[in-house]
PDB file of C-alpha atoms in Angstrom:
ATOM      1  CA  UNK A   1      22.666 -35.629  -5.953  1.00  0.00           C
ATOM      2  CA  UNK A   2      20.792 -32.498  -6.962  1.00  0.00           C
ATOM      3  CA  UNK A   3      22.914 -29.534  -7.999  1.00  0.00           C
ATOM      4  CA  UNK A   4      23.099 -26.694  -5.468  1.00  0.00           C
ATOM      5  CA  UNK A   5      22.197 -23.451  -7.195  1.00  0.00           C
ATOM      6  CA  UNK A   6      22.990 -20.850  -4.569  1.00  0.00           C
ATOM      7  CA  UNK A   7      25.511 -20.696  -1.736  1.00  0.00           C
ATOM      8  CA  UNK A   8      24.562 -18.062   0.833  1.00  0.00           C
ATOM      9  CA  UNK A   9      27.469 -17.065   3.094  1.00  0.00           C
ATOM     10  CA  UNK A  10      26.758 -15.556   6.522  1.00  0.00           C
ATOM     11  CA  UNK A  11      29.414 -14.501   9.056  1.00  0.00           C
ATOM     12  CA  UNK A  12      27.999 -14.519  12.593  1.00  0.00           C
ATOM     13  CA  UNK A  13      29.041 -13.208  15.991  1.00  0.00           C
ATOM     14  CA  UNK A  14      26.777 -12.827  19.028  1.00  0.00           C
ATOM     15  CA  UNK A  15      23.558 -12.155  17.132  1.00  0.00           C
ATOM     16  CA  UNK A  16      21.683 -15.462  17.290  1.00  0.00           C
ATOM     17  CA  UNK A  17      18.150 -14.032  17.329  1.00  0.00           C
ATOM     18  CA  UNK A  18      18.874 -11.786  14.353  1.00  0.00           C
ATOM     19  CA  UNK A  19      20.465 -14.714  12.547  1.00  0.00           C
ATOM     20  CA  UNK A  20      17.216 -16.661  12.957  1.00  0.00           C
ATOM     21  CA  UNK A  21      15.311 -13.719  11.470  1.00  0.00           C
ATOM     22  CA  UNK A  22      17.638 -13.781   8.455  1.00  0.00           C
ATOM     23  CA  UNK A  23      17.278 -17.551   8.029  1.00  0.00           C
ATOM     24  CA  UNK A  24      13.498 -17.219   8.016  1.00  0.00           C
ATOM     25  CA  UNK A  25      13.832 -15.184   4.794  1.00  0.00           C
ATOM     26  CA  UNK A  26      15.846 -17.913   3.018  1.00  0.00           C
ATOM     27  CA  UNK A  27      13.907 -20.796   1.400  1.00  0.00           C
ATOM     28  CA  UNK A  28      14.440 -24.191   3.061  1.00  0.00           C
ATOM     29  CA  UNK A  29      15.126 -25.825  -0.255  1.00  0.00           C
ATOM     30  CA  UNK A  30      17.909 -27.989  -1.636  1.00  0.00           C
ATOM     31  CA  UNK A  31      18.664 -25.341  -4.248  1.00  0.00           C
ATOM     32  CA  UNK A  32      20.073 -23.290  -1.373  1.00  0.00           C
ATOM     33  CA  UNK A  33      23.215 -24.004   0.601  1.00  0.00           C
ATOM     34  CA  UNK A  34      23.517 -21.728   3.653  1.00  0.00           C
ATOM     35  CA  UNK A  35      27.008 -21.526   5.158  1.00  0.00           C
ATOM     36  CA  UNK A  36      27.156 -19.873   8.587  1.00  0.00           C
ATOM     37  CA  UNK A  37      30.599 -19.223  10.065  1.00  0.00           C
ATOM     38  CA  UNK A  38      30.616 -18.266  13.721  1.00  0.00           C
ATOM     39  CA  UNK A  39      33.474 -15.929  14.628  1.00  0.00           C
ATOM     40  CA  UNK A  40      34.074 -17.195  18.170  1.00  0.00           C
ATOM     41  CA  UNK A  41      30.833 -15.964  19.715  1.00  0.00           C
ATOM     42  CA  UNK A  42      30.362 -15.822  23.480  1.00  0.00           C
ATOM     43  CA  UNK A  43      29.746 -19.119  25.295  1.00  0.00           C
ATOM     44  CA  UNK A  44      25.963 -18.726  25.526  1.00  0.00           C
ATOM     45  CA  UNK A  45      25.650 -17.707  21.876  1.00  0.00           C
ATOM     46  CA  UNK A  46      27.682 -20.728  20.789  1.00  0.00           C
ATOM     47  CA  UNK A  47      25.504 -22.925  22.945  1.00  0.00           C
ATOM     48  CA  UNK A  48      22.392 -21.616  21.204  1.00  0.00           C
ATOM     49  CA  UNK A  49      23.950 -22.292  17.797  1.00  0.00           C
ATOM     50  CA  UNK A  50      25.043 -25.814  18.698  1.00  0.00           C
ATOM     51  CA  UNK A  51      21.711 -26.780  20.243  1.00  0.00           C
ATOM     52  CA  UNK A  52      19.492 -25.257  17.538  1.00  0.00           C
ATOM     53  CA  UNK A  53      17.946 -27.595  14.984  1.00  0.00           C
ATOM     54  CA  UNK A  54      18.892 -25.993  11.674  1.00  0.00           C
ATOM     55  CA  UNK A  55      17.470 -27.069   8.345  1.00  0.00           C
ATOM     56  CA  UNK A  56      19.498 -29.711   6.482  1.00  0.00           C
ATOM     57  CA  UNK A  57      20.658 -27.135   3.923  1.00  0.00           C
ATOM     58  CA  UNK A  58      22.550 -25.192   6.634  1.00  0.00           C
ATOM     59  CA  UNK A  59      26.278 -25.778   7.109  1.00  0.00           C
ATOM     60  CA  UNK A  60      27.556 -24.483  10.460  1.00  0.00           C
ATOM     61  CA  UNK A  61      31.274 -23.773  10.918  1.00  0.00           C
ATOM     62  CA  UNK A  62      32.937 -22.569  14.114  1.00  0.00           C
ATOM     63  CA  UNK A  63      36.110 -20.511  14.172  1.00  0.00           C
ATOM     64  CA  UNK A  64      37.593 -20.877  17.648  1.00  0.00           C
ATOM     65  CA  UNK A  65      39.455 -17.584  17.263  1.00  0.00           C
ATOM     66  CA  UNK A  66      37.973 -14.089  16.903  1.00  0.00           C
ATOM     67  CA  UNK A  67      39.343 -13.194  13.473  1.00  0.00           C
ATOM     68  CA  UNK A  68      36.550 -11.107  11.982  1.00  0.00           C
ATOM     69  CA  UNK A  69      34.012 -11.343   9.174  1.00  0.00           C
ATOM     70  CA  UNK A  70      36.700 -11.427   6.475  1.00  0.00           C
ATOM     71  CA  UNK A  71      38.199 -14.622   7.869  1.00  0.00           C
ATOM     72  CA  UNK A  72      34.718 -16.100   8.352  1.00  0.00           C
ATOM     73  CA  UNK A  73      33.782 -15.407   4.737  1.00  0.00           C
ATOM     74  CA  UNK A  74      37.066 -16.889   3.488  1.00  0.00           C
ATOM     75  CA  UNK A  75      36.424 -20.054   5.490  1.00  0.00           C
ATOM     76  CA  UNK A  76      32.970 -20.298   3.909  1.00  0.00           C
ATOM     77  CA  UNK A  77      34.323 -19.752   0.382  1.00  0.00           C
ATOM     78  CA  UNK A  78      36.289 -22.993   0.735  1.00  0.00           C
ATOM     79  CA  UNK A  79      33.011 -24.876   1.265  1.00  0.00           C
ATOM     80  CA  UNK A  80      30.783 -23.508  -1.508  1.00  0.00           C
ATOM     81  CA  UNK A  81      29.131 -25.830  -4.028  1.00  0.00           C
ATOM     82  CA  UNK A  82      26.604 -23.460  -5.583  1.00  0.00           C
ATOM     83  CA  UNK A  83      26.807 -21.955  -9.041  1.00  0.00           C
ATOM     84  CA  UNK A  84      26.198 -18.522  -7.497  1.00  0.00           C
ATOM     85  CA  UNK A  85      27.429 -16.970  -4.251  1.00  0.00           C
ATOM     86  CA  UNK A  86      25.244 -14.572  -2.249  1.00  0.00           C
ATOM     87  CA  UNK A  87      26.511 -12.793   0.865  1.00  0.00           C
ATOM     88  CA  UNK A  88      24.461 -11.635   3.841  1.00  0.00           C
ATOM     89  CA  UNK A  89      25.247 -10.153   7.242  1.00  0.00           C
ATOM     90  CA  UNK A  90      23.620 -11.892  10.209  1.00  0.00           C
ATOM     91  CA  UNK A  91      21.740  -8.766  11.321  1.00  0.00           C
ATOM     92  CA  UNK A  92      20.236  -8.083   7.865  1.00  0.00           C
ATOM     93  CA  UNK A  93      17.623 -10.045   5.928  1.00  0.00           C
ATOM     94  CA  UNK A  94      16.204 -10.739   2.457  1.00  0.00           C
ATOM     95  CA  UNK A  95      12.893  -9.628   0.999  1.00  0.00           C
ATOM     96  CA  UNK A  96      10.204 -12.113  -0.040  1.00  0.00           C
ATOM     97  CA  UNK A  97      11.431 -11.672  -3.621  1.00  0.00           C
ATOM     98  CA  UNK A  98      14.652 -13.579  -2.935  1.00  0.00           C
ATOM     99  CA  UNK A  99      13.695 -16.857  -4.588  1.00  0.00           C
ATOM    100  CA  UNK A 100      11.967 -15.340  -7.635  1.00  0.00           C
ATOM    101  CA  UNK A 101      14.749 -12.812  -8.297  1.00  0.00           C
ATOM    102  CA  UNK A 102      17.516 -15.390  -8.047  1.00  0.00           C
ATOM    103  CA  UNK A 103      15.624 -17.775 -10.316  1.00  0.00           C
ATOM    104  CA  UNK A 104      15.094 -14.990 -12.850  1.00  0.00           C
ATOM    105  CA  UNK A 105      18.853 -14.611 -13.207  1.00  0.00           C
ATOM    106  CA  UNK A 106      20.020 -18.169 -12.543  1.00  0.00           C
ATOM    107  CA  UNK A 107      20.830 -18.831 -16.209  1.00  0.00           C
ATOM    108  CA  UNK A 108      22.199 -15.333 -16.848  1.00  0.00           C
ATOM    109  CA  UNK A 109      25.399 -15.117 -18.869  1.00  0.00           C
ATOM    110  CA  UNK A 110      26.765 -12.278 -16.719  1.00  0.00           C
ATOM    111  CA  UNK A 111      29.218 -12.873 -13.874  1.00  0.00           C
ATOM    112  CA  UNK A 112      27.673 -10.493 -11.338  1.00  0.00           C
ATOM    113  CA  UNK A 113      24.054  -9.399 -10.943  1.00  0.00           C
ATOM    114  CA  UNK A 114      23.438  -6.393  -8.703  1.00  0.00           C
ATOM    115  CA  UNK A 115      20.072  -5.863  -6.982  1.00  0.00           C
ATOM    116  CA  UNK A 116      18.261  -3.069  -5.221  1.00  0.00           C
ATOM    117  CA  UNK A 117      18.433  -2.589  -1.456  1.00  0.00           C
ATOM    118  CA  UNK A 118      16.556  -0.861   1.324  1.00  0.00           C
ATOM    119  CA  UNK A 119      17.550  -0.107   4.935  1.00  0.00           C
ATOM    120  CA  UNK A 120      15.839   0.227   8.313  1.00  0.00           C
ATOM    121  CA  UNK A 121      16.737   0.982  11.926  1.00  0.00           C
ATOM    122  CA  UNK A 122      16.856  -2.376  13.659  1.00  0.00           C
ATOM    123  CA  UNK A 123      15.149  -1.273  16.878  1.00  0.00           C
ATOM    124  CA  UNK A 124      12.269   0.722  15.350  1.00  0.00           C
ATOM    125  CA  UNK A 125      11.854  -0.647  11.828  1.00  0.00           C
ATOM    126  CA  UNK A 126      11.821   2.930  10.533  1.00  0.00           C
ATOM    127  CA  UNK A 127      13.453   3.939   7.260  1.00  0.00           C
ATOM    128  CA  UNK A 128      17.229   4.456   7.353  1.00  0.00           C
ATOM    129  CA  UNK A 129      19.592   5.782   4.691  1.00  0.00           C
ATOM    130  CA  UNK A 130      22.398   3.196   4.494  1.00  0.00           C
ATOM    131  CA  UNK A 131      21.026   1.839   1.226  1.00  0.00           C
ATOM    132  CA  UNK A 132      20.720   5.123  -0.682  1.00  0.00           C
ATOM    133  CA  UNK A 133      24.181   5.227  -2.246  1.00  0.00           C
ATOM    134  CA  UNK A 134      23.940   1.645  -3.504  1.00  0.00           C
ATOM    135  CA  UNK A 135      20.344   1.898  -4.672  1.00  0.00           C
ATOM    136  CA  UNK A 136      21.249   5.022  -6.651  1.00  0.00           C
ATOM    137  CA  UNK A 137      24.133   3.214  -8.343  1.00  0.00           C
ATOM    138  CA  UNK A 138      21.853   0.335  -9.359  1.00  0.00           C
ATOM    139  CA  UNK A 139      19.103   2.656 -10.631  1.00  0.00           C
ATOM    140  CA  UNK A 140      21.550   4.746 -12.663  1.00  0.00           C
ATOM    141  CA  UNK A 141      22.902   1.611 -14.335  1.00  0.00           C
ATOM    142  CA  UNK A 142      19.395   0.280 -15.065  1.00  0.00           C
ATOM    143  CA  UNK A 143      18.595   3.595 -16.748  1.00  0.00           C
ATOM    144  CA  UNK A 144      21.914   3.783 -18.609  1.00  0.00           C
ATOM    145  CA  UNK A 145      24.225   0.771 -18.871  1.00  0.00           C
ATOM    146  CA  UNK A 146      27.103   3.095 -19.754  1.00  0.00           C
ATOM    147  CA  UNK A 147      27.289   3.611 -15.975  1.00  0.00           C
ATOM    148  CA  UNK A 148      28.719   0.091 -15.668  1.00  0.00           C
ATOM    149  CA  UNK A 149      32.068   1.074 -14.161  1.00  0.00           C
ATOM    150  CA  UNK A 150      30.394   3.315 -11.591  1.00  0.00           C
ATOM    151  CA  UNK A 151      28.302   0.374 -10.419  1.00  0.00           C
ATOM    152  CA  UNK A 152      31.224  -2.063 -10.446  1.00  0.00           C
ATOM    153  CA  UNK A 153      33.731   0.079  -8.604  1.00  0.00           C
ATOM    154  CA  UNK A 154      31.571   2.190  -6.285  1.00  0.00           C
ATOM    155  CA  UNK A 155      29.362  -0.692  -5.053  1.00  0.00           C
ATOM    156  CA  UNK A 156      31.880  -2.075  -2.559  1.00  0.00           C
ATOM    157  CA  UNK A 157      29.776  -4.141  -0.077  1.00  0.00           C
ATOM    158  CA  UNK A 158      29.390  -7.829  -1.018  1.00  0.00           C
ATOM    159  CA  UNK A 159      25.662  -8.122  -0.292  1.00  0.00           C
ATOM    160  CA  UNK A 160      22.667  -7.774  -2.630  1.00  0.00           C
ATOM    161  CA  UNK A 161      24.600  -9.376  -5.482  1.00  0.00           C
ATOM    162  CA  UNK A 162      24.761 -12.744  -7.212  1.00  0.00           C
ATOM    163  CA  UNK A 163      28.411 -13.529  -7.918  1.00  0.00           C
ATOM    164  CA  UNK A 164      29.350 -16.421 -10.161  1.00  0.00           C
ATOM    165  CA  UNK A 165      31.338 -18.881  -8.054  1.00  0.00           C
ATOM    166  CA  UNK A 166      33.622 -19.701 -10.969  1.00  0.00           C
ATOM    167  CA  UNK A 167      35.182 -16.220 -11.141  1.00  0.00           C
ATOM    168  CA  UNK A 168      35.880 -16.203  -7.392  1.00  0.00           C
ATOM    169  CA  UNK A 169      37.558 -19.627  -7.411  1.00  0.00           C
ATOM    170  CA  UNK A 170      39.374 -19.190 -10.723  1.00  0.00           C
ATOM    171  CA  UNK A 171      40.906 -15.856  -9.699  1.00  0.00           C
ATOM    172  CA  UNK A 172      41.498 -16.801  -6.055  1.00  0.00           C
ATOM    173  CA  UNK A 173      39.525 -13.788  -4.821  1.00  0.00           C
ATOM    174  CA  UNK A 174      39.233 -13.556  -1.061  1.00  0.00           C
ATOM    175  CA  UNK A 175      38.410 -11.104   1.698  1.00  0.00           C
ATOM    176  CA  UNK A 176      40.981  -9.125   3.620  1.00  0.00           C
ATOM    177  CA  UNK A 177      41.223 -10.526   7.127  1.00  0.00           C
ATOM    178  CA  UNK A 178      41.076  -7.196   8.932  1.00  0.00           C
ATOM    179  CA  UNK A 179      38.827  -5.772  11.654  1.00  0.00           C
ATOM    180  CA  UNK A 180      36.861  -3.413   9.388  1.00  0.00           C
ATOM    181  CA  UNK A 181      36.247  -2.838   5.649  1.00  0.00           C
ATOM    182  CA  UNK A 182      37.277  -6.416   4.887  1.00  0.00           C
ATOM    183  CA  UNK A 183      34.912  -6.538   1.895  1.00  0.00           C
ATOM    184  CA  UNK A 184      36.086  -3.611  -0.229  1.00  0.00           C
ATOM    185  CA  UNK A 185      38.993  -5.355  -1.946  1.00  0.00           C
ATOM    186  CA  UNK A 186      36.921  -8.492  -2.579  1.00  0.00           C
ATOM    187  CA  UNK A 187      34.181  -6.481  -4.280  1.00  0.00           C
ATOM    188  CA  UNK A 188      36.618  -4.521  -6.442  1.00  0.00           C
ATOM    189  CA  UNK A 189      38.533  -7.609  -7.553  1.00  0.00           C
ATOM    190  CA  UNK A 190      35.411  -9.614  -8.363  1.00  0.00           C
ATOM    191  CA  UNK A 191      34.043  -6.648 -10.324  1.00  0.00           C
ATOM    192  CA  UNK A 192      37.324  -6.373 -12.221  1.00  0.00           C
ATOM    193  CA  UNK A 193      37.341 -10.082 -13.125  1.00  0.00           C
ATOM    194  CA  UNK A 194      33.673 -10.094 -14.170  1.00  0.00           C
ATOM    195  CA  UNK A 195      33.485 -10.146 -17.970  1.00  0.00           C
ATOM    196  CA  UNK A 196      29.959  -8.754 -17.931  1.00  0.00           C
ATOM    197  CA  UNK A 197      27.466  -7.588 -15.322  1.00  0.00           C
ATOM    198  CA  UNK A 198      23.816  -6.616 -15.138  1.00  0.00           C
ATOM    199  CA  UNK A 199      21.456  -5.190 -12.517  1.00  0.00           C
ATOM    200  CA  UNK A 200      17.864  -5.147 -11.345  1.00  0.00           C
ATOM    201  CA  UNK A 201      16.354  -2.319  -9.317  1.00  0.00           C
ATOM    202  CA  UNK A 202      13.999  -4.766  -7.605  1.00  0.00           C
ATOM    203  CA  UNK A 203      14.814  -4.920  -3.896  1.00  0.00           C
ATOM    204  CA  UNK A 204      16.488  -8.133  -2.774  1.00  0.00           C
ATOM    205  CA  UNK A 205      18.085  -7.195   0.543  1.00  0.00           C
ATOM    206  CA  UNK A 206      17.314  -5.146   3.647  1.00  0.00           C
ATOM    207  CA  UNK A 207      20.251  -3.555   5.471  1.00  0.00           C
ATOM    208  CA  UNK A 208      19.747  -2.794   9.150  1.00  0.00           C
ATOM    209  CA  UNK A 209      21.346  -0.097  11.285  1.00  0.00           C
ATOM    210  CA  UNK A 210      22.173  -1.699  14.625  1.00  0.00           C
ATOM    211  CA  UNK A 211      23.738  -0.132  17.705  1.00  0.00           C
ATOM    212  CA  UNK A 212      27.245  -1.468  18.288  1.00  0.00           C
ATOM    213  CA  UNK A 213      27.574  -3.093  14.870  1.00  0.00           C
ATOM    214  CA  UNK A 214      30.936  -2.954  13.108  1.00  0.00           C
ATOM    215  CA  UNK A 215      29.675  -0.227  10.777  1.00  0.00           C
ATOM    216  CA  UNK A 216      28.749   1.919  13.766  1.00  0.00           C
ATOM    217  CA  UNK A 217      31.906   1.339  15.820  1.00  0.00           C
ATOM    218  CA  UNK A 218      34.303   4.254  16.118  1.00  0.00           C
ATOM    219  CA  UNK A 219      37.764   3.526  17.472  1.00  0.00           C
ATOM    220  CA  UNK A 220      41.372   4.125  16.480  1.00  0.00           C
ATOM    221  CA  UNK A 221      41.726   0.444  15.544  1.00  0.00           C
ATOM    222  CA  UNK A 222      38.629   0.469  13.324  1.00  0.00           C
ATOM    223  CA  UNK A 223      39.579   3.824  11.840  1.00  0.00           C
ATOM    224  CA  UNK A 224      43.083   2.601  10.930  1.00  0.00           C
ATOM    225  CA  UNK A 225      41.688  -0.544   9.334  1.00  0.00           C
ATOM    226  CA  UNK A 226      39.190   1.412   7.231  1.00  0.00           C
ATOM    227  CA  UNK A 227      41.784   3.995   6.191  1.00  0.00           C
ATOM    228  CA  UNK A 228      44.350   1.396   5.127  1.00  0.00           C
ATOM    229  CA  UNK A 229      41.710  -0.647   3.290  1.00  0.00           C
ATOM    230  CA  UNK A 230      40.659   2.480   1.413  1.00  0.00           C
ATOM    231  CA  UNK A 231      44.260   3.255   0.444  1.00  0.00           C
ATOM    232  CA  UNK A 232      44.817  -0.311  -0.799  1.00  0.00           C
ATOM    233  CA  UNK A 233      41.570  -0.153  -2.771  1.00  0.00           C
ATOM    234  CA  UNK A 234      42.599   3.121  -4.409  1.00  0.00           C
ATOM    235  CA  UNK A 235      46.033   1.734  -5.257  1.00  0.00           C
ATOM    236  CA  UNK A 236      44.342  -1.244  -6.924  1.00  0.00           C
ATOM    237  CA  UNK A 237      41.974   1.003  -8.888  1.00  0.00           C
ATOM    238  CA  UNK A 238      44.922   3.031 -10.151  1.00  0.00           C
ATOM    239  CA  UNK A 239      46.718  -0.174 -11.180  1.00  0.00           C
ATOM    240  CA  UNK A 240      43.779  -1.209 -13.413  1.00  0.00           C
ATOM    241  CA  UNK A 241      43.393   2.288 -14.933  1.00  0.00           C
ATOM    242  CA  UNK A 242      40.217   3.062 -12.982  1.00  0.00           C
ATOM    243  CA  UNK A 243      41.669   5.995 -11.074  1.00  0.00           C
ATOM    244  CA  UNK A 244      38.507   8.060 -11.430  1.00  0.00           C
ATOM    245  CA  UNK A 245      36.632   5.506  -9.299  1.00  0.00           C
ATOM    246  CA  UNK A 246      38.857   5.881  -6.256  1.00  0.00           C
ATOM    247  CA  UNK A 247      37.141   5.954  -2.870  1.00  0.00           C
ATOM    248  CA  UNK A 248      36.835   9.388  -1.303  1.00  0.00           C
ATOM    249  CA  UNK A 249      39.266   9.886   1.583  1.00  0.00           C
ATOM    250  CA  UNK A 250      37.616  13.084   2.833  1.00  0.00           C
ATOM    251  CA  UNK A 251      35.958  11.196   5.692  1.00  0.00           C
ATOM    252  CA  UNK A 252      39.380  10.226   7.045  1.00  0.00           C
ATOM    253  CA  UNK A 253      40.676  13.768   6.741  1.00  0.00           C
ATOM    254  CA  UNK A 254      37.592  15.089   8.501  1.00  0.00           C
ATOM    255  CA  UNK A 255      37.597  12.602  11.398  1.00  0.00           C
ATOM    256  CA  UNK A 256      41.303  11.958  12.056  1.00  0.00           C
ATOM    257  CA  UNK A 257      41.567  14.908  14.482  1.00  0.00           C
ATOM    258  CA  UNK A 258      39.417  12.893  16.917  1.00  0.00           C
ATOM    259  CA  UNK A 259      42.562  10.908  17.758  1.00  0.00           C
ATOM    260  CA  UNK A 260      44.792  13.933  18.230  1.00  0.00           C
ATOM    261  CA  UNK A 261      46.694  16.425  16.087  1.00  0.00           C
ATOM    262  CA  UNK A 262      49.749  14.176  15.745  1.00  0.00           C
ATOM    263  CA  UNK A 263      47.620  11.345  14.402  1.00  0.00           C
ATOM    264  CA  UNK A 264      45.811  13.714  12.044  1.00  0.00           C
ATOM    265  CA  UNK A 265      49.104  14.791  10.462  1.00  0.00           C
ATOM    266  CA  UNK A 266      50.210  11.162  10.166  1.00  0.00           C
ATOM    267  CA  UNK A 267      46.997  10.450   8.219  1.00  0.00           C
ATOM    268  CA  UNK A 268      47.589  13.411   5.914  1.00  0.00           C
ATOM    269  CA  UNK A 269      51.174  12.241   5.308  1.00  0.00           C
ATOM    270  CA  UNK A 270      50.004   8.696   4.574  1.00  0.00           C
ATOM    271  CA  UNK A 271      47.408   9.931   2.074  1.00  0.00           C
ATOM    272  CA  UNK A 272      49.927  12.085   0.227  1.00  0.00           C
ATOM    273  CA  UNK A 273      52.552   9.336   0.275  1.00  0.00           C
ATOM    274  CA  UNK A 274      50.093   6.924  -1.305  1.00  0.00           C
ATOM    275  CA  UNK A 275      48.934   9.561  -3.810  1.00  0.00           C
ATOM    276  CA  UNK A 276      45.304   9.338  -2.776  1.00  0.00           C
ATOM    277  CA  UNK A 277      43.207  11.878  -4.639  1.00  0.00           C
ATOM    278  CA  UNK A 278      42.165  14.472  -2.061  1.00  0.00           C
ATOM    279  CA  UNK A 279      39.631  16.022  -4.423  1.00  0.00           C
ATOM    280  CA  UNK A 280      37.427  12.997  -5.064  1.00  0.00           C
ATOM    281  CA  UNK A 281      34.147  13.615  -3.309  1.00  0.00           C
ATOM    282  CA  UNK A 282      34.967  17.280  -2.699  1.00  0.00           C
ATOM    283  CA  UNK A 283      31.565  18.442  -3.920  1.00  0.00           C
ATOM    284  CA  UNK A 284      29.954  16.419  -1.123  1.00  0.00           C
ATOM    285  CA  UNK A 285      31.441  18.738   1.500  1.00  0.00           C
ATOM    286  CA  UNK A 286      28.427  21.001   1.105  1.00  0.00           C
ATOM    287  CA  UNK A 287      26.348  18.115   2.467  1.00  0.00           C
ATOM    288  CA  UNK A 288      28.907  17.021   5.035  1.00  0.00           C
ATOM    289  CA  UNK A 289      26.460  15.605   7.616  1.00  0.00           C
ATOM    290  CA  UNK A 290      24.830  13.333   5.036  1.00  0.00           C
ATOM    291  CA  UNK A 291      28.239  12.002   3.992  1.00  0.00           C
ATOM    292  CA  UNK A 292      29.072  11.161   7.617  1.00  0.00           C
ATOM    293  CA  UNK A 293      25.690   9.505   8.161  1.00  0.00           C
ATOM    294  CA  UNK A 294      26.334   7.242   5.170  1.00  0.00           C
ATOM    295  CA  UNK A 295      29.448   5.982   6.965  1.00  0.00           C
ATOM    296  CA  UNK A 296      28.240   6.094  10.559  1.00  0.00           C
ATOM    297  CA  UNK A 297      24.923   6.906  12.203  1.00  0.00           C
ATOM    298  CA  UNK A 298      25.561   9.230  15.153  1.00  0.00           C
ATOM    299  CA  UNK A 299      22.606   7.925  17.200  1.00  0.00           C
ATOM    300  CA  UNK A 300      23.870   4.340  16.966  1.00  0.00           C
ATOM    301  CA  UNK A 301      27.592   5.072  17.135  1.00  0.00           C
ATOM    302  CA  UNK A 302      29.475   3.146  19.821  1.00  0.00           C
ATOM    303  CA  UNK A 303      32.869   4.606  20.689  1.00  0.00           C
ATOM    304  CA  UNK A 304      35.575   2.116  21.626  1.00  0.00           C
ATOM    305  CA  UNK A 305      39.207   2.167  22.788  1.00  0.00           C
TER     306      UNK A 305
END
């Protein structure tokens, strides 16, 4: 049996047509194992998945409960056979450089390879800005590899990376099974356990901004999940002597009033109690709107609860 080189993990929920677009950007080759985990999609979406004729390199798993992308990714991690793991969201897609870039680094000695990204608005195809922070981190490292820790600990999404399967399995690294920001802890722990990393500023992955997506959902439940994930991430960074790379909590201070004054003070208390650094990211206040747009796009924001 031929060795599988790459395991591509895709959590899916109610986005069948976009999933097909993503799959069209992945080579139908035995080097690739594509693991799709459906997070209890609606009846008609499940029906489409079950009736579709996927390529033989696609593994389709159904979770009969709605437990989120973190749970879906953890289920997929138990099935991987590839030397390298690559993550993708069902509403995003890869560039036509996917195969050549992965092959270029297949025999790399490093444990994580970071790649460049771009982003577009899903409905118009116009340029978006979700990729800017991550592209800047990659470019800075490519120019100066002394920026390694910045890349490792500020690049918190799991996509647009090749991660050596061995370090994930050996260190039992998994995703938090929470409604939002499930990937932050996984990315930080895999970066911490990576002996060496490298990066390419060539663009591997296209992020889309989609109305109603998890990134653009604003509710008390989502807000709590993101806040608590950020606090846990910062606690972890302090525990490994990487305090200077803590996530900025200014967003949570700025937006907590939306849920009432009482809630706002409870957030402030929680941040102080957990010794989160209130000054990290302070200089970004002068460009406050840009900071918010990196977290949520107002035009596409769907308010819930």
